[in-house]
């Protein structure tokens, strides 16, 4: 399964990184059903993003929209290596992570359309996907801001397991970031704290070689060997080929297992490539079409498809039916989103505070003018919304 | 009223935190020097001994990191109390405390709240110069999703801190280093909480309302005493919380006195004081005998020299002058 992520072709070696160790070769191949399920997820994310781009051009989706095309194997492989109860937090290129985690394509698309049936009732948008049921803690729009949050989620799972329940730390947190976040202070503070406090958090850098239009060489020191960033904080680092789903899965399995067992942070340089621009408005003038074409030859979906066909885990007919099914699902998601109502204007005032005026459990009487209060100008979270 | 005991402001805060930590294991304290050092200002004195290092947690000097980390922990269901040694230092954590904590609930469509308390020293008064003398309520009160508590007495500090910890929203709790050693009667027992958005009338009067919060409340009380000698009767209202704002209590007082002087420790431009003034002009337009007067910190960076700093801050002299002007006694 050749991919252009090694140093063989320097003109298109956008990462300039050290060679990537191979892990999948000698590992047992997961069962066919699992492989087919992953294949469907890859295809679903790709199709979803293509339809997002169309909907954006049709002005159905507003704001910024960052699509995940090219990086699908990262989300699918990483999530496959986790347990459902493991928290996940990510940056703004988050549709793929949300879908891989189990958010329905309907809820994801409706969110982007700014409709009530969106995962956040249309209040978050493309960059802010949240899904409590699936332990997805966002979707965060500020580069690097999610890294301390990731450390905090790990702090909390460990605290719950060890301090509150007197047990053993059992969950790991997966925190995705882009290579651009490597240059933010928040990232370095998060790594220092995670290292210091032995937090079970895995920082997965989706290293697609570009932070917006700035290639990694122009923005990051030691870009050929990002593990040096982690080693400085006493955190073990791994390089994984993010264009190859089996490499992602096996590589991450090892990292997750160790993180869970030892309750120690980990860092992953996940080499990948985004085929489209940073956002929908990016003409990609900072790189050549040749470079993109070379990377497209190592397409994660094509590579995986070939592999499962070779393995006999799937037939050509089954592939066709998966593609047909996924197309139908995404078409339905777009229709669903389009038919979902816009949020009522009253929603503007919900979810600002859980308890606008605090908890009235007080026993002390105000000294004067007691009791009468002005009606609050904002309202509490709607009834039926779960409390923590 | 239950029995009281006289304790320092700092110990009132400590007692509130300790009681809540005994009540709820999800509550923990985190910040610079809170554990082994017993707190840079000794607010958390003794807490490490009682609760151990898993619940009273020292951090490196890394505000953006530990503030963001605590927010992540709050999203998952813990109830962290985060100490900023000084609110001035919170500025390097602006992104987590302003972009994450107050917006998480809204942005997630109500799925993830952020039950967290940020607390620490706020305001000038100790000759610390410009970088360490911030009154951050001037900045932060602009942001929806935050609750802001600024107590002026030990009893309020304890009761409001307990409310803050039990609150499901992010609370910014601002202490004055100048007040930490102040003693006051605090109800004994762990069941006294104060609701947010409830002002307290510290002194009744008929000629002019003085509205303030935090440390300047004490300057207002001194000014009221002095003005009483001149025959000017002041009513002093301590707002206690900025968000939510108990504008109703000020309104009722102004309808009685027809005059309002706001005393606000932050800069005047776009401040809680300017917000109160605007709201009172709107609500009490026909009741006012004069426009609302405001005493703020001067619109310059905080100076170091003692005399300059005293002149920079709201003080009793300035308040007296403002009241005389407002009541046409100048």
Coordinates of N, CA and C in Angstrom, one line a residue, chain A residues 109-312:
Chain A
X109 N -25.7 17.6 9.7 CA -26.0 18.4 8.5 C -27.0 19.6 9.0
X110 N -28.0 19.2 9.8 CA -28.9 20.2 10.3 C -28.2 21.3 11.1
X111 N -27.2 20.9 11.8 CA -26.4 21.9 12.6 C -25.8 22.9 11.6
X112 N -25.2 22.4 10.5 CA -24.6 23.2 9.6 C -25.5 24.1 8.8
X113 N -26.8 23.6 8.7 CA -27.8 24.4 8.1 C -28.4 25.5 9.1
X114 N -28.0 25.4 10.3 CA -28.5 26.3 11.3 C -29.9 26.0 11.7
X115 N -30.3 24.8 11.9 CA -31.7 24.4 12.1 C -31.8 23.8 13.5
X116 N -33.1 23.7 13.9 CA -33.3 23.3 15.3 C -32.9 21.8 15.5
X117 N -32.9 21.0 14.5 CA -32.6 19.6 14.7 C -31.1 19.3 14.6
X118 N -30.3 20.4 14.5 CA -28.9 20.2 14.6 C -28.4 19.8 16.0
X119 N -27.2 19.2 16.0 CA -26.8 18.7 17.3 C -26.7 19.7 18.4
X120 N -26.6 21.0 18.1 CA -26.6 22.0 19.1 C -27.7 23.0 18.8
X121 N -28.8 22.5 18.2 CA -30.0 23.3 17.9 C -29.7 24.5 17.0
X122 N -28.6 24.4 16.2 CA -28.3 25.4 15.3 C -27.5 26.6 15.9
X123 N -27.0 26.4 17.1 CA -26.3 27.5 17.8 C -24.8 27.4 17.7
X124 N -24.3 26.2 17.2 CA -22.8 26.0 17.2 C -22.3 26.2 15.8
X125 N -22.9 25.5 14.8 CA -22.4 25.6 13.5 C -21.3 24.6 13.2
X126 N -20.8 24.7 12.0 CA -19.8 23.8 11.4 C -18.6 23.5 12.4
X127 N -18.1 24.6 13.0 CA -16.9 24.4 13.8 C -17.2 23.9 15.3
X128 N -18.5 23.8 15.6 CA -18.8 23.5 17.0 C -19.8 22.4 17.2
X129 N -19.3 21.2 16.8 CA -20.1 20.0 16.9 C -20.0 19.4 18.3
X130 N -21.1 19.3 19.0 CA -21.2 18.7 20.4 C -22.2 17.5 20.4
X131 N -21.8 16.5 21.1 CA -22.7 15.3 21.2 C -22.5 14.6 22.5
X132 N -23.3 15.0 23.4 CA -23.2 14.4 24.8 C -23.3 12.9 24.8
X133 N -24.3 12.4 24.1 CA -24.5 11.0 24.1 C -23.3 10.2 23.6
X134 N -22.6 10.7 22.7 CA -21.4 10.0 22.2 C -20.1 10.6 22.7
X135 N -20.2 11.3 23.8 CA -19.0 11.8 24.5 C -18.1 12.6 23.6
X136 N -18.7 13.4 22.7 CA -18.0 14.4 21.9 C -18.1 15.8 22.5
X137 N -17.0 16.3 23.0 CA -17.0 17.5 23.8 C -16.6 18.7 22.9
X138 N -17.0 18.7 21.7 CA -16.8 19.8 20.7 C -15.5 19.5 19.9
X139 N -15.5 20.0 18.8 CA -15.8 21.2 18.0 C -15.4 22.5 18.7
X140 N -14.1 22.9 18.5 CA -13.7 24.2 19.1 C -13.0 25.1 18.0
X141 N -13.4 26.3 18.0 CA -13.0 27.2 16.8 C -11.7 27.9 17.0
X142 N -11.2 28.0 18.2 CA -9.9 28.7 18.4 C -8.8 27.7 18.3
X143 N -7.8 28.0 17.5 CA -6.7 27.0 17.3 C -6.0 26.7 18.6
X144 N -6.0 25.5 19.0 CA -5.2 25.1 20.2 C -6.1 25.2 21.5
X145 N -7.2 25.8 21.4 CA -8.0 26.0 22.6 C -8.5 24.7 23.2
X146 N -8.7 23.7 22.4 CA -9.2 22.5 22.9 C -8.1 21.6 23.6
X147 N -6.9 22.0 23.5 CA -5.8 21.2 24.1 C -5.9 21.2 25.6
X148 N -6.0 22.4 26.3 CA -6.2 22.3 27.7 C -7.6 21.7 28.1
X149 N -8.6 21.8 27.3 CA -9.8 21.2 27.6 C -9.7 19.6 27.6
X150 N -8.9 19.2 26.6 CA -8.6 17.7 26.5 C -7.9 17.3 27.8
X151 N -6.9 18.1 28.3 CA -6.2 17.7 29.5 C -7.2 17.7 30.7
X152 N -8.2 18.6 30.6 CA -9.2 18.7 31.7 C -10.2 17.5 31.7
X153 N -10.5 17.1 30.5 CA -11.4 15.9 30.4 C -10.7 14.7 31.0
X154 N -9.4 14.6 30.7 CA -8.7 13.5 31.3 C -8.5 13.6 32.8
X155 N -8.3 14.9 33.2 CA -8.2 15.1 34.6 C -9.5 14.6 35.3
X156 N -10.6 15.0 34.7 CA -11.9 14.7 35.3 C -12.2 13.2 35.3
X157 N -11.9 12.5 34.2 CA -12.2 11.0 34.2 C -11.3 10.3 35.3
X158 N -10.1 10.8 35.4 CA -9.2 10.2 36.4 C -9.6 10.5 37.8
X159 N -10.1 11.7 38.0 CA -10.5 12.2 39.3 C -11.8 11.4 39.7
X160 N -12.7 11.3 38.7 CA -13.9 10.5 39.0 C -13.6 9.1 39.4
X161 N -12.8 8.4 38.6 CA -12.4 7.0 38.9 C -11.7 6.8 40.2
X162 N -10.7 7.7 40.4 CA -9.8 7.5 41.5 C -10.2 8.2 42.8
X163 N -10.6 9.4 42.7 CA -10.8 10.2 43.9 C -12.3 10.0 44.4
X164 N -13.2 10.0 43.5 CA -14.6 9.9 43.9 C -15.0 8.4 44.1
X165 N -14.6 7.6 43.1 CA -15.0 6.2 43.2 C -13.9 5.2 43.7
X166 N -12.8 5.8 44.2 CA -11.7 5.0 44.7 C -11.3 3.8 43.9
X167 N -11.4 3.9 42.6 CA -11.0 2.8 41.7 C -9.8 3.2 40.9
X168 N -9.7 2.5 39.8 CA -8.5 2.8 38.9 C -9.0 3.6 37.7
X169 N -8.1 4.5 37.3 CA -8.4 5.3 36.1 C -8.7 4.4 34.9
X170 N -9.9 4.6 34.3 CA -10.3 3.6 33.3 C -10.5 4.2 31.9
X171 N -10.6 5.5 31.8 CA -10.9 6.1 30.5 C -9.7 6.9 30.0
X172 N -9.6 7.0 28.7 CA -8.6 7.9 28.1 C -9.3 9.0 27.3
X173 N -8.7 10.2 27.2 CA -9.3 11.2 26.4 C -8.5 11.4 25.1
X174 N -9.2 11.5 24.0 CA -8.6 11.8 22.7 C -8.8 13.2 22.4
X175 N -7.7 13.9 22.2 CA -7.7 15.3 21.8 C -7.1 15.6 20.5
X176 N -7.9 15.9 19.5 CA -7.3 16.2 18.2 C -6.9 17.6 18.1
X177 N -5.8 17.8 17.3 CA -5.4 19.2 17.0 C -4.8 19.2 15.6
X178 N -4.7 20.4 15.0 CA -4.0 20.4 13.8 C -2.5 20.8 14.0
X179 N -1.7 20.7 12.9 CA -0.3 21.1 13.1 C -0.2 22.6 13.4
X180 N -1.1 23.4 13.0 CA -1.0 24.8 13.4 C -1.1 25.1 14.9
X181 N -1.8 24.2 15.6 CA -1.9 24.4 17.0 C -0.6 24.1 17.8
X182 N 0.3 23.5 17.1 CA 1.6 23.2 17.8 C 2.3 24.5 18.1
X183 N 1.9 25.6 17.5 CA 2.6 26.9 17.7 C 1.9 27.8 18.7
X184 N 0.8 27.3 19.3 CA 0.0 28.0 20.3 C 0.5 27.7 21.7
X185 N 0.5 28.8 22.5 CA 0.9 28.6 23.9 C 0.0 27.6 24.6
X186 N -1.3 27.6 24.3 CA -2.2 26.7 25.1 C -1.8 25.2 24.9
X187 N -1.3 24.9 23.7 CA -0.9 23.5 23.5 C 0.3 23.1 24.4
X188 N 1.3 24.0 24.5 CA 2.4 23.7 25.3 C 2.1 23.7 26.8
X189 N 1.2 24.6 27.2 CA 0.7 24.5 28.6 C 0.0 23.2 28.9
X190 N -0.8 22.8 27.9 CA -1.6 21.6 28.1 C -0.7 20.4 28.2
X191 N 0.3 20.3 27.4 CA 1.3 19.2 27.4 C 2.1 19.2 28.7
X192 N 2.5 20.4 29.2 CA 3.2 20.4 30.4 C 2.4 19.9 31.6
X193 N 1.1 20.4 31.6 CA 0.2 19.9 32.7 C -0.1 18.4 32.6
X194 N -0.3 18.0 31.4 CA -0.6 16.5 31.2 C 0.5 15.7 31.7
X195 N 1.7 16.1 31.3 CA 2.9 15.4 31.7 C 3.1 15.4 33.2
X196 N 2.9 16.6 33.7 CA 3.2 16.8 35.2 C 2.2 15.9 36.0
X197 N 0.9 15.9 35.6 CA -0.2 15.4 36.4 C -0.5 13.9 35.9
X198 N 0.3 13.4 35.0 CA 0.0 12.0 34.6 C -1.5 11.8 34.1
X199 N -1.8 12.7 33.2 CA -3.2 12.6 32.7 C -3.4 11.7 31.5
X200 N -4.4 10.9 31.5 CA -4.6 9.9 30.4 C -5.2 10.6 29.2
X201 N -4.4 11.4 28.5 CA -4.9 12.1 27.3 C -4.0 11.9 26.2
X202 N -4.5 11.7 25.0 CA -3.7 11.5 23.8 C -3.9 12.7 22.9
X203 N -2.8 13.4 22.6 CA -2.9 14.5 21.7 C -2.5 14.0 20.3
X204 N -3.5 14.0 19.5 CA -3.3 13.5 18.1 C -3.2 14.7 17.2
X205 N -2.0 15.0 16.7 CA -1.8 16.1 15.7 C -2.2 15.6 14.3
X206 N -3.2 16.1 13.8 CA -3.6 15.8 12.4 C -2.7 16.7 11.6
X207 N -1.5 16.1 11.3 CA -0.5 16.9 10.6 C -0.7 16.8 9.1
X208 N -1.5 17.8 8.6 CA -1.7 17.8 7.1 C -0.8 18.7 6.4
X209 N 0.2 19.2 7.1 CA 1.3 19.9 6.5 C 1.1 21.4 6.3
X210 N -0.2 21.8 6.6 CA -0.5 23.3 6.4 C -1.4 23.8 7.5
X211 N -1.0 24.9 8.1 CA -1.9 25.6 9.0 C -2.5 26.7 8.1
X212 N -3.7 26.6 7.7 CA -4.3 27.5 6.7 C -3.3 27.5 5.4
X213 N -2.7 28.6 5.1 CA -1.8 28.6 3.9 C -0.3 28.5 4.3
X214 N 0.0 28.3 5.5 CA 1.4 28.3 6.0 C 1.9 26.9 6.1
X215 N 2.9 26.5 5.3 CA 3.3 25.1 5.4 C 4.1 24.9 6.7
X216 N 4.1 23.7 7.2 CA 4.6 23.4 8.5 C 6.0 23.9 8.7
X217 N 6.8 23.9 7.7 CA 8.2 24.4 7.8 C 8.3 25.8 8.1
X218 N 7.3 26.6 7.6 CA 7.3 28.0 7.9 C 6.8 28.4 9.2
X219 N 6.1 27.5 9.9 CA 5.5 27.9 11.2 C 6.0 27.2 12.4
X220 N 6.7 26.1 12.2 CA 7.0 25.2 13.3 C 8.4 24.8 13.3
X221 N 9.1 24.9 14.4 CA 10.5 24.4 14.5 C 10.4 22.9 14.6
X222 N 11.5 22.3 14.3 CA 11.7 20.8 14.4 C 10.5 20.1 13.6
X223 N 10.1 20.7 12.5 CA 8.9 20.1 11.9 C 9.2 18.7 11.3
X224 N 10.4 18.4 11.1 CA 10.7 17.1 10.6 C 10.6 16.0 11.7
X225 N 10.6 16.4 12.9 CA 10.5 15.5 14.0 C 9.7 16.1 15.2
X226 N 8.4 16.0 15.0 CA 7.5 16.6 16.0 C 7.5 15.9 17.4
X227 N 8.1 14.7 17.4 CA 8.1 14.0 18.7 C 8.9 14.9 19.7
X228 N 9.8 15.7 19.1 CA 10.7 16.5 20.1 C 9.8 17.5 20.9
X229 N 8.6 17.8 20.3 CA 7.7 18.7 21.1 C 7.2 18.0 22.3
X230 N 6.9 16.7 22.2 CA 6.4 16.0 23.3 C 7.4 15.5 24.3
X231 N 8.6 15.1 23.7 CA 9.6 14.6 24.6 C 10.1 15.7 25.6
X232 N 10.0 16.9 25.2 CA 10.4 18.0 26.1 C 9.5 18.1 27.3
X233 N 8.3 17.5 27.2 CA 7.4 17.5 28.3 C 7.3 16.1 28.9
X234 N 8.2 15.2 28.6 CA 8.2 13.9 29.2 C 7.1 13.0 28.6
X235 N 6.6 13.3 27.4 CA 5.5 12.5 26.9 C 6.0 11.7 25.7
X236 N 5.6 10.5 25.7 CA 6.0 9.6 24.6 C 5.3 10.0 23.3
X237 N 6.1 9.9 22.2 CA 5.5 10.3 20.9 C 5.6 9.2 19.9
X238 N 4.6 9.2 19.0 CA 4.5 8.2 18.0 C 4.2 8.9 16.6
X239 N 4.8 8.3 15.5 CA 4.4 8.8 14.2 C 3.5 7.7 13.6
X240 N 2.4 8.2 13.0 CA 1.5 7.2 12.3 C 1.2 7.7 11.0
X241 N 1.0 6.8 10.0 CA 0.6 7.2 8.7 C -0.9 7.3 8.6
X242 N -1.3 8.6 8.6 CA -2.7 8.9 8.7 C -3.5 8.7 7.4
X243 N -2.8 8.3 6.4 CA -3.4 8.0 5.1 C -3.8 6.6 5.0
X244 N -3.5 5.8 6.0 CA -3.7 4.4 5.9 C -4.5 3.9 7.1
X245 N -5.8 3.5 6.9 CA -6.6 3.2 8.1 C -6.1 2.2 9.0
X246 N -5.5 1.1 8.4 CA -5.0 0.0 9.3 C -3.8 0.5 10.1
X247 N -3.0 1.3 9.5 CA -1.9 1.9 10.3 C -2.4 2.8 11.4
X248 N -3.4 3.5 11.1 CA -4.0 4.4 12.2 C -4.6 3.5 13.3
X249 N -5.4 2.5 12.9 CA -6.0 1.7 13.9 C -5.0 1.0 14.8
X250 N -4.1 0.3 14.1 CA -3.1 -0.5 15.0 C -2.2 0.4 15.8
X251 N -1.8 1.5 15.1 CA -0.9 2.5 15.8 C -1.6 3.1 17.0
X252 N -2.9 3.4 16.8 CA -3.6 4.1 17.9 C -4.0 3.0 19.0
X253 N -4.3 1.8 18.6 CA -4.6 0.8 19.5 C -3.5 0.7 20.6
X254 N -2.2 0.7 20.1 CA -1.1 0.6 21.0 C -1.0 1.8 21.9
X255 N -1.2 3.0 21.3 CA -1.1 4.2 22.1 C -2.2 4.2 23.1
X256 N -3.4 3.9 22.7 CA -4.6 4.0 23.6 C -4.4 3.0 24.8
X257 N -3.9 1.8 24.5 CA -3.8 0.7 25.5 C -2.8 1.2 26.5
X258 N -1.7 1.7 26.1 CA -0.6 2.1 27.0 C -1.1 3.3 27.8
X259 N -1.8 4.2 27.2 CA -2.3 5.4 27.9 C -3.3 5.0 29.0
X260 N -4.1 4.0 28.6 CA -5.1 3.6 29.6 C -4.5 2.8 30.7
X261 N -3.5 2.0 30.4 CA -2.9 1.1 31.4 C -2.0 1.9 32.3
X262 N -1.2 2.8 31.8 CA -0.3 3.6 32.6 C -0.8 4.9 33.1
X263 N -2.0 5.3 32.6 CA -2.5 6.6 32.9 C -1.5 7.7 32.7
X264 N -0.9 7.7 31.5 CA 0.1 8.7 31.1 C -0.4 9.3 29.7
X265 N 0.0 10.6 29.5 CA -0.3 11.2 28.2 C 0.5 10.6 27.1
X266 N 0.0 10.9 25.9 CA 0.7 10.4 24.7 C 0.6 11.5 23.6
X267 N 1.5 11.4 22.7 CA 1.4 12.4 21.6 C 1.6 11.6 20.3
X268 N 0.8 12.0 19.3 CA 0.9 11.3 18.0 C 1.0 12.3 16.9
X269 N 2.0 12.1 16.1 CA 2.2 12.9 14.8 C 1.5 12.1 13.7
X270 N 0.3 12.5 13.4 CA -0.5 11.7 12.5 C -0.4 12.4 11.1
X271 N 0.5 11.8 10.3 CA 0.8 12.4 9.0 C -0.4 12.2 8.0
X272 N -0.9 13.3 7.5 CA -2.0 13.2 6.6 C -2.0 14.4 5.6
X273 N -3.1 14.5 4.8 CA -3.1 15.6 3.8 C -4.6 15.9 3.6
X274 N -4.9 17.2 3.6 CA -6.2 17.6 3.2 C -6.3 18.0 1.8
X275 N -7.2 17.3 1.1 CA -7.3 17.5 -0.4 C -7.9 18.9 -0.8
X276 N -8.7 19.4 0.1 CA -9.3 20.7 -0.2 C -8.6 21.8 0.5
X277 N -9.2 23.0 0.4 CA -8.5 24.1 1.0 C -8.7 24.1 2.5
X278 N -8.1 25.1 3.2 CA -8.3 25.2 4.6 C -9.8 25.4 4.9
X279 N -10.4 26.3 4.2 CA -11.9 26.5 4.3 C -12.4 26.6 2.9
X280 N -13.7 26.9 2.8 CA -14.3 26.9 1.5 C -13.8 28.1 0.6
X281 N -13.2 29.1 1.3 CA -12.8 30.3 0.5 C -11.3 30.2 0.1
X282 N -10.7 29.1 0.3 CA -9.2 29.0 0.1 C -8.9 28.5 -1.3
X283 N -8.3 29.3 -2.2 CA -7.9 28.9 -3.5 C -6.7 28.0 -3.6
X284 N -6.0 27.8 -2.5 CA -4.9 26.8 -2.4 C -3.7 27.3 -3.3
X285 N -3.4 28.6 -3.3 CA -2.3 29.1 -4.1 C -0.9 28.8 -3.5
X286 N -0.9 28.3 -2.3 CA 0.4 28.0 -1.6 C 0.9 26.7 -1.9
X287 N 0.3 25.9 -2.8 CA 0.8 24.6 -3.1 C 0.4 24.3 -4.6
X288 N 1.1 23.3 -5.2 CA 0.8 23.0 -6.6 C -0.3 21.9 -6.7
X289 N -0.9 21.9 -7.9 CA -1.9 20.9 -8.2 C -1.2 19.5 -8.3
X290 N 0.1 19.6 -8.8 CA 0.9 18.3 -8.9 C 1.0 17.7 -7.5
X291 N 1.3 18.5 -6.5 CA 1.4 18.0 -5.2 C 0.1 17.3 -4.7
X292 N -1.0 17.9 -5.0 CA -2.3 17.4 -4.6 C -2.5 16.1 -5.3
X293 N -2.2 16.1 -6.6 CA -2.4 14.8 -7.4 C -1.6 13.7 -6.9
X294 N -0.4 13.9 -6.5 CA 0.4 12.8 -5.9 C -0.2 12.3 -4.7
X295 N -0.7 13.2 -3.8 CA -1.3 12.7 -2.6 C -2.7 12.0 -2.8
X296 N -3.3 12.4 -3.9 CA -4.6 11.7 -4.2 C -4.4 10.3 -4.7
X297 N -3.2 10.0 -5.2 CA -2.9 8.7 -5.5 C -2.8 7.8 -4.3
X298 N -2.5 8.4 -3.2 CA -2.5 7.6 -1.9 C -3.7 7.8 -1.1
X299 N -4.8 8.0 -1.8 CA -6.1 8.3 -1.1 C -6.5 7.2 -0.1
X300 N -6.8 7.6 1.1 CA -7.1 6.6 2.2 C -8.2 5.7 1.9
X301 N -9.2 6.2 1.1 CA -10.4 5.3 0.8 C -10.0 4.3 -0.2
X302 N -9.3 4.8 -1.3 CA -8.9 3.9 -2.4 C -7.9 2.8 -1.8
X303 N -7.0 3.2 -1.0 CA -6.1 2.3 -0.4 C -6.8 1.2 0.5
X304 N -7.7 1.7 1.2 CA -8.4 0.7 2.1 C -9.3 -0.2 1.3
X305 N -10.0 0.4 0.3 CA -10.8 -0.4 -0.6 C -10.1 -1.5 -1.2
X306 N -8.9 -1.2 -1.7 CA -8.1 -2.2 -2.4 C -7.7 -3.3 -1.4
X307 N -7.4 -2.9 -0.2 CA -7.0 -3.8 0.8 C -8.1 -4.8 1.2
X308 N -9.3 -4.3 1.4 CA -10.4 -5.2 1.8 C -10.8 -6.1 0.6
X309 N -10.7 -5.5 -0.6 CA -11.0 -6.4 -1.7 C -10.0 -7.5 -1.8
X310 N -8.7 -7.2 -1.6 CA -7.6 -8.2 -1.7 C -7.8 -9.2 -0.6
X311 N -8.3 -8.8 0.5 CA -8.5 -9.7 1.7 C -9.8 -10.5 1.5
X312 N -10.6 -10.2 0.5 CA -11.9 -10.9 0.3 C -12.9 -10.5 1.4

